[in-house]
Amino acid sequence: MRRKLKAVIFDLDGVITDTSEYHYRAWKRLADEEGIPFTRDDNDKLRGVSRGECLKILLKEKQVSDEKFQEIMNRKNEYYVELLGQMTSKNILSGAKELVLGLKRRGIKTAIASVSKNTRTVLQGTGIEDLFDVIVDGYSVKNTKPAPDIFLFAAKELGVKPEDCAVVEDAEAGIDAALAGNMLPIGIGPEERAGKARYRFEKTGDITLTKLLEIINF
Ligand code: BG6
Ligand code: MG
């Protein structure tokens, strides 16, 4: 029989908060200014990917100087942070907080593992900074998703073995990272994006506590 898992690690943008929409709007504003075509499908490839890697994907073969690259990255972040200024607890995705509280009540550890350098700002703005046992972000590790490093670091901070962790992710890069880290991936989103996960839900609100406990065999 499969053993009980001890911890659930959550991605932030697009899993706990709806801030993936703000990432999209910030990139869209920037892409329009730079004359780069950019659709919501293009944006899906940027989910879970660090800011610099996102820009490389966006620029494709287009060559820019290091200064320009840095300037564009900063501008994207300015637009994103501007949008974060309007944030409240309404930006928490439906069902997310209840799910984490339910896990905690049963003694299951929880963490946030996001490659975003704005993780703390998002958690503070939505008022859930104290909800998780551990928070790891874009400053915690060098190699970002799809490398497993951020999830392995979260597991270490939680004091739990990687194989005792489940990961909830909306990004293909994040699901790949969880698999590479020998963790159980639970995907959020359509088959094209989250299909590689062991379990998949259309949205966070579809994962009930009962279902999640069943998945982690608790
Ligand atoms: C991830 C998002 O959580 O954070 C990506 O899914 C984003 O879209 C990445 O690029 C980095 O975020 P930030 O806030 O450091 O630019
Ligand atoms: Mg995400």
Short mmCIF file of C-alpha atoms and ligand atoms in Angstrom, two decimals:
data_model
loop_
_atom_site.label_atom_id
_atom_site.label_comp_id
_atom_site.label_asym_id
_atom_site.label_seq_id
_atom_site.Cartn_x
_atom_site.Cartn_y
_atom_site.Cartn_z
CA MET A 1 0.00 0.00 0.00
CA ARG A 2 1.18 3.49 -0.83
CA ARG A 3 2.31 5.40 2.23
CA LYS A 4 0.82 8.64 3.51
CA LEU A 5 2.37 11.82 2.23
CA LYS A 6 3.40 14.35 4.85
CA ALA A 7 3.38 17.69 3.07
CA VAL A 8 1.74 19.59 0.24
CA ILE A 9 3.78 22.24 -1.56
CA PHE A 10 1.81 24.86 -3.45
CA ASP A 11 2.86 27.05 -6.33
CA LEU A 12 1.57 30.61 -5.86
CA ASP A 13 0.64 32.39 -9.11
CA GLY A 14 -2.32 30.59 -10.68
CA VAL A 15 -2.72 28.08 -7.84
CA ILE A 16 -3.26 30.11 -4.66
CA THR A 17 -3.74 33.59 -6.17
CA ASP A 18 -5.03 34.82 -9.52
CA THR A 19 -1.85 36.84 -10.07
CA SER A 20 -0.98 34.82 -13.20
CA GLU A 21 -3.51 37.14 -14.89
CA TYR A 22 -1.41 40.15 -13.76
CA HIS A 23 1.74 38.53 -15.14
CA TYR A 24 -0.11 38.15 -18.44
CA ARG A 25 -1.26 41.80 -18.46
CA ALA A 26 2.21 43.10 -17.60
CA TRP A 27 3.87 41.02 -20.36
CA LYS A 28 1.13 42.00 -22.80
CA ARG A 29 1.64 45.71 -22.13
CA LEU A 30 5.36 45.29 -22.62
CA ALA A 31 5.03 43.12 -25.74
CA ASP A 32 2.70 45.70 -27.31
CA GLU A 33 5.21 48.45 -26.61
CA GLU A 34 7.99 46.37 -28.14
CA GLY A 35 5.88 45.30 -31.14
CA ILE A 36 6.10 41.62 -30.19
CA PRO A 37 2.98 39.49 -30.88
CA PHE A 38 1.75 38.00 -27.59
CA THR A 39 -1.35 35.91 -26.90
CA ARG A 40 -2.74 34.11 -23.85
CA ASP A 41 -1.42 30.86 -25.33
CA ASP A 42 2.05 32.43 -25.52
CA ASN A 43 1.62 33.45 -21.89
CA ASP A 44 0.97 29.85 -20.86
CA LYS A 45 4.58 29.05 -21.85
CA LEU A 46 5.74 31.66 -19.33
CA ARG A 47 3.95 30.11 -16.37
CA GLY A 48 6.37 28.96 -13.70
CA VAL A 49 9.32 30.36 -15.64
CA SER A 50 11.64 32.99 -14.11
CA ARG A 51 11.46 36.59 -15.32
CA GLY A 52 14.68 36.41 -17.35
CA GLU A 53 13.77 33.09 -18.98
CA CYS A 54 10.33 34.52 -19.83
CA LEU A 55 11.96 37.41 -21.65
CA LYS A 56 14.21 35.05 -23.62
CA ILE A 57 11.14 33.08 -24.70
CA LEU A 58 9.35 36.31 -25.64
CA LEU A 59 12.23 37.71 -27.67
CA LYS A 60 12.78 34.44 -29.58
CA GLU A 61 15.58 35.16 -32.07
CA LYS A 62 15.40 38.92 -31.58
CA GLN A 63 18.80 40.20 -30.40
CA VAL A 64 18.99 42.93 -27.76
CA SER A 65 21.90 44.36 -25.76
CA ASP A 66 22.38 43.34 -22.13
CA GLU A 67 21.29 46.84 -21.05
CA LYS A 68 18.11 46.66 -23.11
CA PHE A 69 17.40 43.15 -21.78
CA GLN A 70 17.71 44.41 -18.22
CA GLU A 71 15.61 47.49 -18.98
CA ILE A 72 12.78 45.38 -20.47
CA MET A 73 12.83 43.02 -17.48
CA ASN A 74 12.64 45.96 -15.08
CA ARG A 75 9.81 47.52 -17.06
CA LYS A 76 7.81 44.29 -16.99
CA ASN A 77 8.27 44.11 -13.25
CA GLU A 78 7.20 47.75 -12.82
CA TYR A 79 3.97 47.00 -14.68
CA TYR A 80 3.43 43.85 -12.63
CA VAL A 81 4.10 45.56 -9.29
CA GLU A 82 1.75 48.38 -10.33
CA LEU A 83 -1.02 45.80 -10.75
CA LEU A 84 -0.11 44.17 -7.43
CA GLY A 85 -0.86 47.49 -5.77
CA GLN A 86 -4.59 46.83 -6.26
CA MET A 87 -4.39 43.42 -4.63
CA THR A 88 -6.65 42.31 -1.77
CA SER A 89 -7.82 39.01 -0.32
CA LYS A 90 -10.19 38.85 -3.33
CA ASN A 91 -7.18 37.78 -5.38
CA ILE A 92 -7.03 34.49 -3.49
CA LEU A 93 -8.47 31.80 -5.74
CA SER A 94 -11.72 30.29 -4.56
CA GLY A 95 -11.23 27.35 -2.20
CA ALA A 96 -7.45 27.80 -1.85
CA LYS A 97 -7.36 29.12 1.71
CA GLU A 98 -9.86 26.55 2.99
CA LEU A 99 -7.80 23.76 1.44
CA VAL A 100 -4.60 24.86 3.19
CA LEU A 101 -6.40 25.33 6.51
CA GLY A 102 -7.94 21.87 6.18
CA LEU A 103 -4.51 20.29 5.63
CA LYS A 104 -3.09 22.15 8.61
CA ARG A 105 -5.92 20.92 10.85
CA ARG A 106 -4.82 17.37 10.02
CA GLY A 107 -1.18 18.08 10.77
CA ILE A 108 -0.09 18.02 7.13
CA LYS A 109 2.66 20.52 6.44
CA THR A 110 2.26 23.15 3.76
CA ALA A 111 4.62 25.36 1.80
CA ILE A 112 4.66 27.93 -0.97
CA ALA A 113 7.33 27.37 -3.61
CA SER A 114 7.22 30.03 -6.30
CA VAL A 115 10.02 31.27 -8.55
CA SER A 116 8.54 34.77 -8.30
CA LYS A 117 10.66 37.41 -6.62
CA ASN A 118 7.39 39.12 -5.74
CA THR A 119 6.16 36.17 -3.66
CA ARG A 120 6.29 38.03 -0.32
CA THR A 121 4.49 41.06 -1.77
CA VAL A 122 1.70 38.85 -3.14
CA LEU A 123 1.31 36.94 0.14
CA GLN A 124 1.29 40.17 2.15
CA GLY A 125 -1.11 41.92 -0.22
CA THR A 126 -3.58 39.06 -0.04
CA GLY A 127 -3.13 38.66 3.71
CA ILE A 128 -1.98 35.02 3.72
CA GLU A 129 1.69 35.39 4.64
CA ASP A 130 1.16 33.41 7.86
CA LEU A 131 -0.90 30.65 6.28
CA PHE A 132 2.01 28.41 5.23
CA ASP A 133 4.69 26.64 7.29
CA VAL A 134 7.40 27.50 4.80
CA ILE A 135 7.77 30.06 2.02
CA VAL A 136 10.44 29.70 -0.65
CA ASP A 137 10.70 32.07 -3.60
CA GLY A 138 12.79 33.32 -6.51
CA TYR A 139 15.54 34.35 -4.11
CA SER A 140 15.85 30.91 -2.49
CA VAL A 141 17.51 28.91 -5.28
CA LYS A 142 19.60 29.53 -8.38
CA ASN A 143 18.06 27.00 -10.77
CA THR A 144 14.39 27.72 -11.31
CA LYS A 145 11.62 25.39 -12.55
CA PRO A 146 11.72 22.97 -14.45
CA ALA A 147 14.73 22.17 -12.22
CA PRO A 148 13.47 20.50 -9.02
CA ASP A 149 15.66 22.71 -6.78
CA ILE A 150 12.93 25.00 -5.43
CA PHE A 151 10.71 22.07 -4.41
CA LEU A 152 13.65 20.16 -2.91
CA PHE A 153 14.56 23.26 -0.92
CA ALA A 154 10.97 23.60 0.31
CA ALA A 155 10.95 19.93 1.39
CA LYS A 156 14.21 20.42 3.25
CA GLU A 157 12.85 23.49 5.03
CA LEU A 158 9.72 21.52 5.95
CA GLY A 159 11.86 18.66 7.25
CA VAL A 160 10.11 16.18 4.95
CA LYS A 161 11.58 13.79 2.36
CA PRO A 162 10.85 14.74 -1.30
CA GLU A 163 8.96 11.47 -1.86
CA ASP A 164 6.63 12.41 1.01
CA CYS A 165 5.52 15.62 -0.75
CA ALA A 166 2.77 16.42 -3.20
CA VAL A 167 3.04 19.55 -5.37
CA VAL A 168 0.12 21.59 -6.67
CA GLU A 169 1.07 23.38 -9.89
CA ASP A 170 -0.52 25.19 -12.84
CA ALA A 171 2.65 25.34 -14.96
CA GLU A 172 4.15 22.65 -17.17
CA ALA A 173 7.61 23.74 -15.93
CA GLY A 174 6.40 23.25 -12.36
CA ILE A 175 4.95 19.81 -13.03
CA ASP A 176 8.25 18.79 -14.68
CA ALA A 177 10.10 20.14 -11.63
CA ALA A 178 7.93 18.11 -9.24
CA LEU A 179 8.47 14.94 -11.30
CA ALA A 180 12.22 15.59 -11.39
CA GLY A 181 12.16 15.99 -7.61
CA ASN A 182 10.37 12.64 -7.11
CA MET A 183 7.25 14.36 -5.76
CA LEU A 184 3.61 13.72 -6.59
CA PRO A 185 2.39 16.40 -9.04
CA ILE A 186 -1.20 17.62 -8.94
CA GLY A 187 -1.93 19.80 -11.97
CA ILE A 188 -4.26 22.77 -12.25
CA GLY A 189 -5.48 23.69 -15.71
CA PRO A 190 -6.16 22.18 -19.11
CA GLU A 191 -4.73 18.89 -20.36
CA GLU A 192 -2.33 20.67 -22.78
CA ARG A 193 -0.67 22.44 -19.87
CA ALA A 194 -1.14 20.19 -16.86
CA GLY A 195 -1.51 16.81 -18.56
CA LYS A 196 1.77 15.39 -17.27
CA ALA A 197 0.61 15.64 -13.64
CA ARG A 198 -0.52 12.44 -11.86
CA TYR A 199 -3.84 14.10 -11.03
CA ARG A 200 -5.37 17.09 -12.75
CA PHE A 201 -8.11 19.60 -11.89
CA GLU A 202 -9.43 22.45 -14.02
CA LYS A 203 -9.15 24.93 -11.17
CA THR A 204 -7.99 25.08 -7.55
CA GLY A 205 -11.59 25.24 -6.33
CA ASP A 206 -12.23 21.79 -7.80
CA ILE A 207 -9.79 20.14 -5.36
CA THR A 208 -11.83 19.44 -2.26
CA LEU A 209 -10.08 18.56 0.96
CA THR A 210 -11.57 15.05 0.80
CA LYS A 211 -10.13 14.49 -2.69
CA LEU A 212 -6.74 15.86 -1.75
CA LEU A 213 -6.55 13.68 1.38
CA GLU A 214 -7.42 10.69 -0.78
CA ILE A 215 -4.68 11.56 -3.29
CA ILE A 216 -2.04 11.87 -0.60
CA ASN A 217 -3.40 8.72 1.04
CA PHE A 218 -4.00 10.36 4.35
C1 BG6 B 1 5.94 32.56 -11.63
C2 BG6 B 1 5.00 32.91 -12.74
O1 BG6 B 1 5.22 32.25 -10.48
O2 BG6 B 1 6.83 33.64 -11.35
C3 BG6 B 1 5.79 33.35 -13.95
O3 BG6 B 1 4.22 31.79 -13.06
C4 BG6 B 1 6.73 34.48 -13.57
O4 BG6 B 1 4.90 33.75 -14.96
C5 BG6 B 1 7.63 34.03 -12.45
O5 BG6 B 1 7.51 34.86 -14.69
C6 BG6 B 1 8.63 35.11 -12.00
O6 BG6 B 1 7.96 36.15 -11.37
P1 BG6 B 1 8.59 37.53 -10.94
O7 BG6 B 1 7.54 38.13 -10.05
O8 BG6 B 1 9.86 37.25 -10.22
O9 BG6 B 1 8.81 38.31 -12.18
MG MG B 2 1.91 29.15 -11.29
#
